[in-house]
XYZ file of C-alpha atoms in Angstrom:
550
model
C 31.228 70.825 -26.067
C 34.389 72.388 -26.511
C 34.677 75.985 -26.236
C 35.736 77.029 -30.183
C 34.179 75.673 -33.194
C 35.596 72.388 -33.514
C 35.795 71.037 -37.584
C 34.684 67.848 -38.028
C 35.083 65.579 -41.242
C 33.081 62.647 -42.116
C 34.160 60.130 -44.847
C 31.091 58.632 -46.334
C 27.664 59.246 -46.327
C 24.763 56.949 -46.878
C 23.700 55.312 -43.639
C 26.293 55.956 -40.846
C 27.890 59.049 -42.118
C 24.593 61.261 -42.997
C 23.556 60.218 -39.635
C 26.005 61.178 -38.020
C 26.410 64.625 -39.598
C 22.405 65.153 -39.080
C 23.065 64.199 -35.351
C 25.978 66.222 -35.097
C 24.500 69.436 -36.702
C 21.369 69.607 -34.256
C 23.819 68.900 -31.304
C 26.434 71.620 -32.163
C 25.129 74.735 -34.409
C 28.672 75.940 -34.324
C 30.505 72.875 -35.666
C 32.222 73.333 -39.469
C 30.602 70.174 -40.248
C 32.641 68.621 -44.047
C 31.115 65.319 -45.689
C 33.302 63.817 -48.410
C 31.566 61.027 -50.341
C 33.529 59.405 -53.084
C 30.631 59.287 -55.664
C 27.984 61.680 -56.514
C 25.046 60.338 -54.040
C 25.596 61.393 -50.315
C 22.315 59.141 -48.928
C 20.628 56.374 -50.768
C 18.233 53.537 -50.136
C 20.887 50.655 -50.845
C 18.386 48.163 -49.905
C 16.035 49.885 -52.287
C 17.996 49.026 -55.487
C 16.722 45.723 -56.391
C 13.333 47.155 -56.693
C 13.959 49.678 -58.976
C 15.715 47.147 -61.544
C 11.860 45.458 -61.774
C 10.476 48.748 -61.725
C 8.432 47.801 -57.935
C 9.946 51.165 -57.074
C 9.347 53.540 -60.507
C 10.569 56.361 -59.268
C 14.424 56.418 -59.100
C 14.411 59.341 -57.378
C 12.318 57.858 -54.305
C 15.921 56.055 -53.552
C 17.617 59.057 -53.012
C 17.336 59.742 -49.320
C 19.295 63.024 -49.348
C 20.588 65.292 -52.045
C 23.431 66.919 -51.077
C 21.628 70.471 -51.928
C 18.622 69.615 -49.379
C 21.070 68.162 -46.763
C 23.106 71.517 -46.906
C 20.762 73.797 -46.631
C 18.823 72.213 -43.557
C 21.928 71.574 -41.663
C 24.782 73.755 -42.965
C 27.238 71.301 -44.338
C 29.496 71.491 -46.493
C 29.444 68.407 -48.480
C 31.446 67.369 -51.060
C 30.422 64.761 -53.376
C 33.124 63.163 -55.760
C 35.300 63.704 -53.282
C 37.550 60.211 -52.140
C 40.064 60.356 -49.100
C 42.853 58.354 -50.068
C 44.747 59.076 -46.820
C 44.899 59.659 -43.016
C 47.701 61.775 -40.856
C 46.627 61.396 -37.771
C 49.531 62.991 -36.429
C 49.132 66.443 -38.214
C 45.413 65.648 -38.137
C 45.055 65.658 -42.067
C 43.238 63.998 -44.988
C 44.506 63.576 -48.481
C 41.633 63.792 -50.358
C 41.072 62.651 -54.193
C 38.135 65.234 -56.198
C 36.818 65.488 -59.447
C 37.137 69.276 -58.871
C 39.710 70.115 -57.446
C 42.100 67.708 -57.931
C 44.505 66.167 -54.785
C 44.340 68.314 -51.804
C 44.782 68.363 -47.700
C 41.899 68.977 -45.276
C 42.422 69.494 -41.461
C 40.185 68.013 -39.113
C 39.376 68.470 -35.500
C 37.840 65.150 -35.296
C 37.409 62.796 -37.705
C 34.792 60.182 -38.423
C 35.049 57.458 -40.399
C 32.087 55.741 -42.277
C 33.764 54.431 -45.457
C 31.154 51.100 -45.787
C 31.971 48.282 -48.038
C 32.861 46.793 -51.376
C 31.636 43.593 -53.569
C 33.808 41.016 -53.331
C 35.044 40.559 -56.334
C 37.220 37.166 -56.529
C 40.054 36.660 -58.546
C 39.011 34.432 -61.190
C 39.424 34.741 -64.695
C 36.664 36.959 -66.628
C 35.753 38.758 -63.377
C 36.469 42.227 -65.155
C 33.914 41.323 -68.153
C 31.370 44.645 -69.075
C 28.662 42.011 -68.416
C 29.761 41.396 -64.929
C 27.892 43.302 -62.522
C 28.154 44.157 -58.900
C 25.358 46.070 -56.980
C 25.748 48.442 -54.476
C 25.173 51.970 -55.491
C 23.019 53.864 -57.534
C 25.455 53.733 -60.456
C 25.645 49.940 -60.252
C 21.985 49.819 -60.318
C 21.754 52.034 -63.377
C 24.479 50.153 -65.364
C 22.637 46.759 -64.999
C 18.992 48.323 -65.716
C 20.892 50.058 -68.874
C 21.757 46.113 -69.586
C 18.286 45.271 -69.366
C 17.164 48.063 -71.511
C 19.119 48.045 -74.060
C 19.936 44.591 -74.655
C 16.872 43.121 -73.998
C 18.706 39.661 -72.239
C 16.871 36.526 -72.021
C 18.763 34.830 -69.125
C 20.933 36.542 -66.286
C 22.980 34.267 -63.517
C 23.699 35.154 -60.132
C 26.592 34.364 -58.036
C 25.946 34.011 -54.213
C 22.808 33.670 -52.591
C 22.865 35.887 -49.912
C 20.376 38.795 -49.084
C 21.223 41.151 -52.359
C 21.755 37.832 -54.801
C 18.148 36.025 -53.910
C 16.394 39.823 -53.879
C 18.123 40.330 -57.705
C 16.723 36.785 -58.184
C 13.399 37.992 -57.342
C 13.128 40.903 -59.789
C 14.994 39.644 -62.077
C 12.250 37.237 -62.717
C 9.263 39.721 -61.967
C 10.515 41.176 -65.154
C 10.743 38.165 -67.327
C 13.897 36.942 -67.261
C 15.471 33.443 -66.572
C 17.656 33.633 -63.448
C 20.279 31.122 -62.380
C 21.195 31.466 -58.737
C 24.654 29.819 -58.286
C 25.572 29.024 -53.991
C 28.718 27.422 -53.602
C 27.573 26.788 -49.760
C 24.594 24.075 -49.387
C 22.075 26.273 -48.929
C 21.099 30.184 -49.626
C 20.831 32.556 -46.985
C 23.741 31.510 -44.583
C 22.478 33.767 -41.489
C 19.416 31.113 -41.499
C 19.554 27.090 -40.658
C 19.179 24.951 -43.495
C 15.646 23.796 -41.806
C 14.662 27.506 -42.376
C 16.499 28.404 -45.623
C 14.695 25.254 -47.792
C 11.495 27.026 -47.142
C 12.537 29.801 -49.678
C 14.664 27.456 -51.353
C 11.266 25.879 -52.605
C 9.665 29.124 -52.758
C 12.713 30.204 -55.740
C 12.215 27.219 -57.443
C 8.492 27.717 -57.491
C 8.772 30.760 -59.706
C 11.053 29.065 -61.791
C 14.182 30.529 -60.564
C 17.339 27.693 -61.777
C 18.586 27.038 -58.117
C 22.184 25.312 -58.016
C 23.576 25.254 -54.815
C 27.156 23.588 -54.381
C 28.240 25.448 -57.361
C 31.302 26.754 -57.142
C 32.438 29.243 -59.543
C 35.932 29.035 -61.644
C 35.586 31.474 -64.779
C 33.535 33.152 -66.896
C 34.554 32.959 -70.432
C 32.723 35.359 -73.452
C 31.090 32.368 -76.330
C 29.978 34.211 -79.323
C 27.078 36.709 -77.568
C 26.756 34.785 -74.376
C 28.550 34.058 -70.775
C 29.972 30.616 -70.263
C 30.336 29.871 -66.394
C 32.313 27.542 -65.207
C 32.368 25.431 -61.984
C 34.329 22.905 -60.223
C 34.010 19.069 -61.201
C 32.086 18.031 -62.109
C 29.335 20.622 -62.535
C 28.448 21.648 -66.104
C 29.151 25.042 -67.698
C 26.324 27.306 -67.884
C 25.685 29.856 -70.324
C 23.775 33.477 -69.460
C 23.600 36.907 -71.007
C 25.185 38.636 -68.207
C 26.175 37.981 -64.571
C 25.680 39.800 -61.086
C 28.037 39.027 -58.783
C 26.616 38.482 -54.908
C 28.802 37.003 -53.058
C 29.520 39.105 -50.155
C 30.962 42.299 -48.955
C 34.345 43.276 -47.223
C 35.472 46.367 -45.759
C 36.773 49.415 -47.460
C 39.520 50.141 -46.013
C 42.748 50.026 -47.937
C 43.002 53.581 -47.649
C 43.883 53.313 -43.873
C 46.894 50.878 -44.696
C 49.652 53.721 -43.396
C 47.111 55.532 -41.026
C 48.181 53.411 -37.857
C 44.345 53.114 -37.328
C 44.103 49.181 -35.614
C 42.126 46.939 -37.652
C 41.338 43.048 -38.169
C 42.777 40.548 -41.072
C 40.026 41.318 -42.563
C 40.248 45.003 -42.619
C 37.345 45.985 -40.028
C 38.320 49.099 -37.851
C 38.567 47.813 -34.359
C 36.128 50.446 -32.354
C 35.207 50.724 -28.725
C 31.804 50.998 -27.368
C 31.891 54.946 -28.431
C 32.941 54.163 -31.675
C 36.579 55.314 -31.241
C 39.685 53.844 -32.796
C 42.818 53.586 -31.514
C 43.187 56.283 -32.866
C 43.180 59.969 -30.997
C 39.965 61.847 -32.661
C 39.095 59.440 -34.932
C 35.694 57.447 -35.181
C 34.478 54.876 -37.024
C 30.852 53.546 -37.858
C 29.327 51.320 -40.212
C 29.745 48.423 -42.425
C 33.321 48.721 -42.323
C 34.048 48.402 -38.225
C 33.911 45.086 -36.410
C 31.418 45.193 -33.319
C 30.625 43.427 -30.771
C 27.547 40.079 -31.099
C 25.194 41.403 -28.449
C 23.985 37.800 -28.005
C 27.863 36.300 -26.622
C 29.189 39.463 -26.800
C 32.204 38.299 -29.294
C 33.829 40.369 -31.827
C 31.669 40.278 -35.036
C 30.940 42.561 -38.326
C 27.036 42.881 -39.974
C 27.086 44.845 -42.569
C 23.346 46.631 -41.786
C 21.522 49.855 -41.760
C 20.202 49.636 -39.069
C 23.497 48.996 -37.112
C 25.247 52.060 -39.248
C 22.530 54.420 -38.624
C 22.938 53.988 -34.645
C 26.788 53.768 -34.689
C 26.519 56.980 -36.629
C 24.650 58.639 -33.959
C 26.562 57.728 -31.408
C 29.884 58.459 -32.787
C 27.795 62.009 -33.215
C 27.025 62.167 -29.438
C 30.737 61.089 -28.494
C 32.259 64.140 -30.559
C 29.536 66.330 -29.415
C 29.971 65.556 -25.516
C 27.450 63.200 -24.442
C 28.008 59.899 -23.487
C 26.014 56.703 -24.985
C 27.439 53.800 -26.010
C 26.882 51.024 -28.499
C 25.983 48.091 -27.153
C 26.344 45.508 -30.052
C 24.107 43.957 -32.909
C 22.055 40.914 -32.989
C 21.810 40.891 -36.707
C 18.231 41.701 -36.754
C 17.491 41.173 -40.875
C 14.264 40.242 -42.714
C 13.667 39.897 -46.396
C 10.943 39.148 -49.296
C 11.503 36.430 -51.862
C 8.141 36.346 -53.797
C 5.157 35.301 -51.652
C 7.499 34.650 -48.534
C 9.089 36.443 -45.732
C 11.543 35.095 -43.633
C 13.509 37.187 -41.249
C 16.236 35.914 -37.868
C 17.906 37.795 -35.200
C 20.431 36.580 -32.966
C 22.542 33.533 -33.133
C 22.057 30.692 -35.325
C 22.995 26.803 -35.085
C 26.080 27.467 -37.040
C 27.658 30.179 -35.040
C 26.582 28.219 -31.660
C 28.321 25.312 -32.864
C 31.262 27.332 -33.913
C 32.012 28.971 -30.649
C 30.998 25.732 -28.467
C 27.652 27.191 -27.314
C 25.396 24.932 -25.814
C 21.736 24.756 -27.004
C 18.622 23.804 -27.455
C 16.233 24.498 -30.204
C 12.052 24.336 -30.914
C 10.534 24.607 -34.577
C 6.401 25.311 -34.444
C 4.838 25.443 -37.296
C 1.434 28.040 -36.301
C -0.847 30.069 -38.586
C -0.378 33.477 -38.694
C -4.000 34.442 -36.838
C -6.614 33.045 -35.851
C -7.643 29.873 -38.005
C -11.127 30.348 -38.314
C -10.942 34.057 -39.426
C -10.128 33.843 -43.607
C -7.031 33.961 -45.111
C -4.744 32.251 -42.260
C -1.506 30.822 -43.571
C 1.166 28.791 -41.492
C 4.901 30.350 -40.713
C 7.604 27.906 -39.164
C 8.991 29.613 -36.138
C 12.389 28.725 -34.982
C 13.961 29.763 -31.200
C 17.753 28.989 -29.991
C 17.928 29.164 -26.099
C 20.427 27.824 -23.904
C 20.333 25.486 -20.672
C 18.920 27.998 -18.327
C 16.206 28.992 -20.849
C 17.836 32.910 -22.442
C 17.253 33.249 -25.969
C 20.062 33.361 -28.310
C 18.169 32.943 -31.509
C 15.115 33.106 -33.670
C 14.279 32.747 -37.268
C 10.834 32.287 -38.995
C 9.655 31.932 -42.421
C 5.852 32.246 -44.087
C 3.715 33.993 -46.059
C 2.295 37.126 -43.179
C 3.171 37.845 -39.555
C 6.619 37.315 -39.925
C 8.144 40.718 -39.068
C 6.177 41.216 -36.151
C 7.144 37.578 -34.710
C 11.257 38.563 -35.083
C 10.656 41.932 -34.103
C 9.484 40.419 -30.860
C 12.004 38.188 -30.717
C 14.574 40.266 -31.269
C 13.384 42.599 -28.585
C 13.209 39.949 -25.865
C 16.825 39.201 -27.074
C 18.003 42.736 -26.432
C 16.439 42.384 -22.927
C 18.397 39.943 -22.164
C 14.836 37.661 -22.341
C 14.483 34.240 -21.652
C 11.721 31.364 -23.105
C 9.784 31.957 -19.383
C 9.235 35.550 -21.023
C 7.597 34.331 -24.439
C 5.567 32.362 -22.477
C 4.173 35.493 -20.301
C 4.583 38.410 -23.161
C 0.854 39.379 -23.530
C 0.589 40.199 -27.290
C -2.240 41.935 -29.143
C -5.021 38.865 -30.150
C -7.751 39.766 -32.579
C -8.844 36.921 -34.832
C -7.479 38.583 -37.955
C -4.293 39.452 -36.734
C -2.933 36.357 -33.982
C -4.386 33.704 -31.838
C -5.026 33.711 -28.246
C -1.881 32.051 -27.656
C 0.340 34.158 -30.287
C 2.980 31.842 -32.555
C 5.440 33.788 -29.768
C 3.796 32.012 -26.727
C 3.694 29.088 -28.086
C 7.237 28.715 -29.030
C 7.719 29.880 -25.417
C 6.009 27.189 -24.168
C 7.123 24.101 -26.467
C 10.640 25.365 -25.305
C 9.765 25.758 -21.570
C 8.040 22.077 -21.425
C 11.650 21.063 -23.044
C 13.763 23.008 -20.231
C 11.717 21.916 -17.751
C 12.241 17.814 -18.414
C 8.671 17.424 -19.805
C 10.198 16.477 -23.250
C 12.893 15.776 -24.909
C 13.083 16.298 -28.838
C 15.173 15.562 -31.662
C 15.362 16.766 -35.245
C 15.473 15.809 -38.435
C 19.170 15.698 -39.025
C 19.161 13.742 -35.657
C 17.332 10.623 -37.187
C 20.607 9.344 -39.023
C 22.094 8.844 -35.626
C 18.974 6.824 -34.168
C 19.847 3.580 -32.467
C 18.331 0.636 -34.815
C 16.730 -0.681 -31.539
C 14.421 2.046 -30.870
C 10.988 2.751 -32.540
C 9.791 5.556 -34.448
C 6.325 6.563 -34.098
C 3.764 7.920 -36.029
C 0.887 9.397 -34.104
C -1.235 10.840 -36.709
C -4.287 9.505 -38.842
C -3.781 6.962 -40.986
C -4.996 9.101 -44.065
C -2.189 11.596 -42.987
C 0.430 8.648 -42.661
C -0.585 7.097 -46.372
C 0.163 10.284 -47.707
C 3.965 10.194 -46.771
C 6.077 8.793 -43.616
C 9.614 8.860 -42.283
C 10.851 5.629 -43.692
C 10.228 2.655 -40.705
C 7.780 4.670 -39.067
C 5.177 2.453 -36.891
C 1.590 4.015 -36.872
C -0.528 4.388 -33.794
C -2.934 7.191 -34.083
C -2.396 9.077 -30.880
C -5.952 9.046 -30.247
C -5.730 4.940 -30.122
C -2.691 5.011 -28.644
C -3.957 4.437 -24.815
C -6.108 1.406 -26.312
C -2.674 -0.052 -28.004
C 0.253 1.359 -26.066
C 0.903 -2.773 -25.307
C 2.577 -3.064 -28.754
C 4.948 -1.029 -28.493
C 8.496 -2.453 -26.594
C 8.950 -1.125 -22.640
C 12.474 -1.729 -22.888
C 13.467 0.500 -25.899
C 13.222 4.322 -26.843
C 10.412 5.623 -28.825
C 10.858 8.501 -31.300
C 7.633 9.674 -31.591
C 6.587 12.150 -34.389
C 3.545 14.151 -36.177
C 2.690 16.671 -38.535
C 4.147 19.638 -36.750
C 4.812 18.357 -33.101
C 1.727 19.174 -30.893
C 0.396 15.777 -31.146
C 3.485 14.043 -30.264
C 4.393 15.698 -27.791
C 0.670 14.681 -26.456
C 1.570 11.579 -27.030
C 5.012 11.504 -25.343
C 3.009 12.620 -22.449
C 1.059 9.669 -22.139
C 4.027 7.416 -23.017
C 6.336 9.210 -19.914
C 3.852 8.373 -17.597
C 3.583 4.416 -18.775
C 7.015 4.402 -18.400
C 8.642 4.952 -21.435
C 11.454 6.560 -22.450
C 10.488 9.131 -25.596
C 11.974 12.041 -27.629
C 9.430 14.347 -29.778
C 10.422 15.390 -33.389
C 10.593 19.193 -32.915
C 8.734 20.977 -36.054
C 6.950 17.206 -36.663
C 7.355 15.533 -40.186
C 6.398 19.124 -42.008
C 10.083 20.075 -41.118
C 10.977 16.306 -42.076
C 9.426 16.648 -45.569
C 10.615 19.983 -46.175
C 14.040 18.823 -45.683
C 13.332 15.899 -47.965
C 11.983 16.623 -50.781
C-alpha cells in the first residue's frame, strides 16, 4: 500500500473492470478509484442477452449486474459512463478520454488498468453495414435486434458463425417462432469441441428445425425488394432472410493503444505477465482483450470468458493494492444449452493437440446420467484427452443432464495437474437419482487407464478409412442390434458366442472389434488377447460411428 492516496483508472467495466474496482475498493478505502466505460452500462450479463431476445429472461433489468448509481454508492467510485479513452501517455501518465458530457479531456492516473474487452468481427464484405445486420454484444445490440423483432414482425433470420453466441441466437430465435439459418464456414459448429462431440448438437439444431449449413462461406449480402440475399462461395446457393446476426467471432479492442508503446500480439492482445502487467510501467490489463497463458501446455493463448476476466480483474486489483497472487492461466472451461442438450469442454481439444504436436490418446463412453434403474436416466457421451503418462489435457461431454457436473470435475482434476489414475480413484457422490456407483467420471478413468496400461488398444471412427483390407472388423453385439445398422463389412459374432466360435475368425490378421458403445468389445478384445490375437476396440462403439454417419 503506498503511503498517499494513489488514483487509479480503469477502462471498461463489465466483467474484468467492475471486478477489479470492487476488489480494489475493499482493499484500499483511500484509493480515488475512476471507471470510464464507453457506453451507458458499467456491468451486464453478456451471456444473458440471448435470453432476453426469446423473452426466457423477461426482465431486462435482471441483466444489469451493476448500475453505475448502486456501484458508487457501495464503493465510492467515481464512474463515468459514456466516457471512451481514445488514448494512453504513459510517459506523463495520462488518458485522453472521449465523453458525451464533457467533451475531449485528460485524466491522470497513478495506475492504470486496462479492461477494454472485445468487438464483433465484422468482415469486410460487401453489405456488412446493412440496418438489418446485427452484431450482439451489449445491451444496445440486444435491444436493436429485439426492436427488429417487434416491430417488423420477421419470418426468417440467418446467422453467420456457429460459435457459442451464433447457436444460443439460433436457439431463441426459434423458441420464438422464427426460421433460423445457421451459416458455418468451418465443418462443424462449435470449434472448441471435436467433430465426434459437436454432431451431437448438430442433430439436436436440426431437430428443432433450425436450417444448418455448414461449409458455407459467406461473400455478400445484397437488399432484394424487402428481404436479405446471402451469398456464398461456389457453388452454394443464395439464401434469402429478413435480417442477419453476425457471429463469427470476437477480436480485441485495442486500436486505441496503437501509439501507447503498450506490447501486444498481431492480433492486438495485450501481452501481460502473470500479475497482469504490461510492459508497460503502471499499467494492467485484464480480460477478453489480453493474451494468457493455456494452463494445460502452458502456451500463449486468448479465451474470451467471464470467468477468466473476473479473476484477472481481481488480481490485477491485488497487484495495485500490494498483495501478491498471480494468474495462473485458463483451460477454457465453457458449457452451453442448445434446446434439450448441454454440452460443455475444458482443456485441450484434438485440434489444438494436433496443432502444437502433442501426443495423445483419447476415450469416448457413452453412460447414463444416474443410475439406470431409477426413472428418467438419459445417456451423455463423455470424451477425455490424456497423454502417454496418463495427465489429462482434455474433456468434453454432451447429453441431456449431468453434464456440468461431469466438466466441472474434469476441469478441476485438470487444474490439479490430475491424471486418468485420479478419475479412476475420485470418490463422487452416488445416489440412484443423481450417478451410478461407478460415476460416468470413473469410468472414463478406467476405459483410459486399461488403454495406458496395454490392456487395449482402440481406434476411432475417423481411423476406419485407414484400416488395412486384410484385417477383420467385428461386431460383437446381438444380432437384432446388428440388423438394425452395421459398419459396412462388419463380421458378426455375438460376444457372448464368441468363445464357442472364436475358430472362424483368422490368427494371422488384426481384428477391429466394435459394439454399441465399447464395453462389450473391449470384453471381447479381452478374450481375443489372451487366444492370441492381435485387436483394437472402437472407442465410443458404433453409437459414435452412427452419429458421425448419419
Amino acid at each position: 500500500m503506498t503511503n498517499h492516496p494513489q488514483k487509479v483508472l480503469i477502462v471498461g467495466g463489465v466483467a474484468g473492470g467492475a471486478s477489479a474496482a470492487a476488489r480494489l475498493r475493499r482493499l484500499d478505502e483511500q484509493a480515488h478509484i475512476v471507471l470510464f466505460e464507453r457506453g451507458p452500462y458499467i456491468s451486464f450479463a453478456n451471456c444473458g442477452l440471448p435470453y432476453h431476445i426469446s423473452e426466457t429472461i423477461q426482465d431486462r433489468g435482471k441483466l444489469l449486474v451493476q448500475t453505475p448509481e448502486a456501484m458508487t454508492q457501495r464503493f465510492n467510485l467515481d464512474i463515468r459512463i459514456e466516457s471512451e479513452v481514445v488514448a494512453i501517455d504513459p510517459e506523463r501518465k495520462m488518458v485522453t478520454v472521449n465523453s458525451r458530457e464533457r467533451g475531449q479531456y485528460e485524466e491522470s492516473y497513478d495506475q492504470l488498468l486496462l479492461s477494454p474487452g472485445a468487438k464483433p468481427i465484422r468482415p469486410a464484405l460487401p453489405g456488412m453495414d446493412h440496418e438489418r445486420v446485427f452484431t450482439l454484444r451489449s445491451i444496445p445490440d440486444m435491444d436493436r435486434i429485439k426492436e427488429q423483432i417487434q416491430a417488423h414482425r420477421p419470418q426468417h433470420a440467418t446467422i453467420i458463425g456457429g460459435g457459442f453466441i451464433g447457436v444460443e441466437m439460433a436457439e431463441n430465435l426459434r423458441e420464438i417462432g422464427l426460421d433460423v439459418a445457421l451459416i458455418e464456414a468451418g465443418p462443424h459448429i462449435l470449434a472448441p469441441f471435436d467433430a465426434d462431440v459437436s454432431v451431437w448438437i448438430e442433430h439436436e439444431l436440426q431437430q428443432k428445425g433450425v436450417h444448418l449449413l455448414a461449409e458455407h462461406r459467406l461473400t455478400a449480402i445484397a437488399e432484394q425488394a424487402d428481404k436479405l440475399q446471402l451469398s456464398f462461395e461456389h457453388p452454394n446457393q443464395p439464401l434469402e432472410t429478413d435480417f442477419v446476426i453476425l457471429a463469427i467471432g470476437v477480436q480485441p479492442d485495442t486500436a486505441f493503444l496503437a501509439d501507447s508503446g503498450i506490447e501486444r500480439t498481431d492480433r492486438g492482445h495485450i501481452i501481460v505477465d502473470e500479475q497482469c502487467r504490461t510492459n508497460v510501467a503502471d499499467i494492467y490489463a485484464v480480460g477478453d482483450a489480453i493474451q494468457v497463458a493455456d494452463k494445460v501446455n502452458g502456451h500463449a493463448t486468448a479465451v474470451p470468458l467471464a470467468g477468466p476476466a473476473n479473476k484477472q480483474g481481481r488480481i490485477a486489483a491485488d497487484q495495485i493494492a500490494g498483495l501478491s497472487t498471480t494468474y495462473t492461466g485458463t483451460q477454457g472451461t465453457a458449457i452451453i444449452k442448445v434446446f434439450d442438450l448441454t454440452a460443455a469442454c475444458t482443456g485441450m481439444n484434438e485440434k489444438a493437440l494436433k496443432q502444437q504436436n502433442i501426443p495423445y490418446q483419447k476415450v469416448i463412453v457413452h453412460p447414463l446420467s444416474h443410475a439406470g434403474y431409477y426413472p428418467g436416466a438419459s445417456a451423455m457421451t463423455l470424451k477425455i484427452l490424456f497423454d502417454e503418462q496418463g495427465k489429462l489435457l482434455g474433456g468434453q461431454a454432451v447429453g441431456k443432464d449431468g453434464v456440468d457436473k461431469r466438466i466441472d470435475v474434469l476441469a478441476t482434476a485438470i487444474h490439479f495437474k490430475g491424471s486418468i489414475n485420479d478419475l479412476t480413484e475420485l470418490e463422487l457422490s452416488y445416489a440412484p437419482p443423481y450417478s451410478s456407483a461407478k460415476d460416468p467420471v470413473n469410468m472414463a478413468g478406467y476405459a483410459a487407464e486399461n488403454i495406458r496400461t496395454g490392456k487395449t488398444r482402440v481406434f476411432a471412427v475417423e481411423d476406419l478409412s485407414t484400416r488395412d483390407e486384410q484385417s477383420v472388423l467385428l461386431d460383437v453385439r446381438t444380432k437384432k442390434e446388428f440388423e438394425q445398422g452395421h459398419i459396412p463389412g462388419s463380421v458378426h459374432i455375438p460376444v457372448d458366442e464368441l468363445r464357442d466360435r472364436i475358430n472362424e475368425l483368422p490368427t494371422e490378421t488384426e481384428i477391429w472389434v466394435y459394439c454399441q458403445v465399447g464395453i462389450r468389445g473391449y470384453t471381447a478384445s479381452r478374450i481375443l488377447e489372451q487366444h492370441g490375437y492381435e485387436t483394437r476396440n472402437l472407442t465410443g462403439g458404433y453409437k459414435s460411428y452412427a452419429a458421425m454417419n448419419r
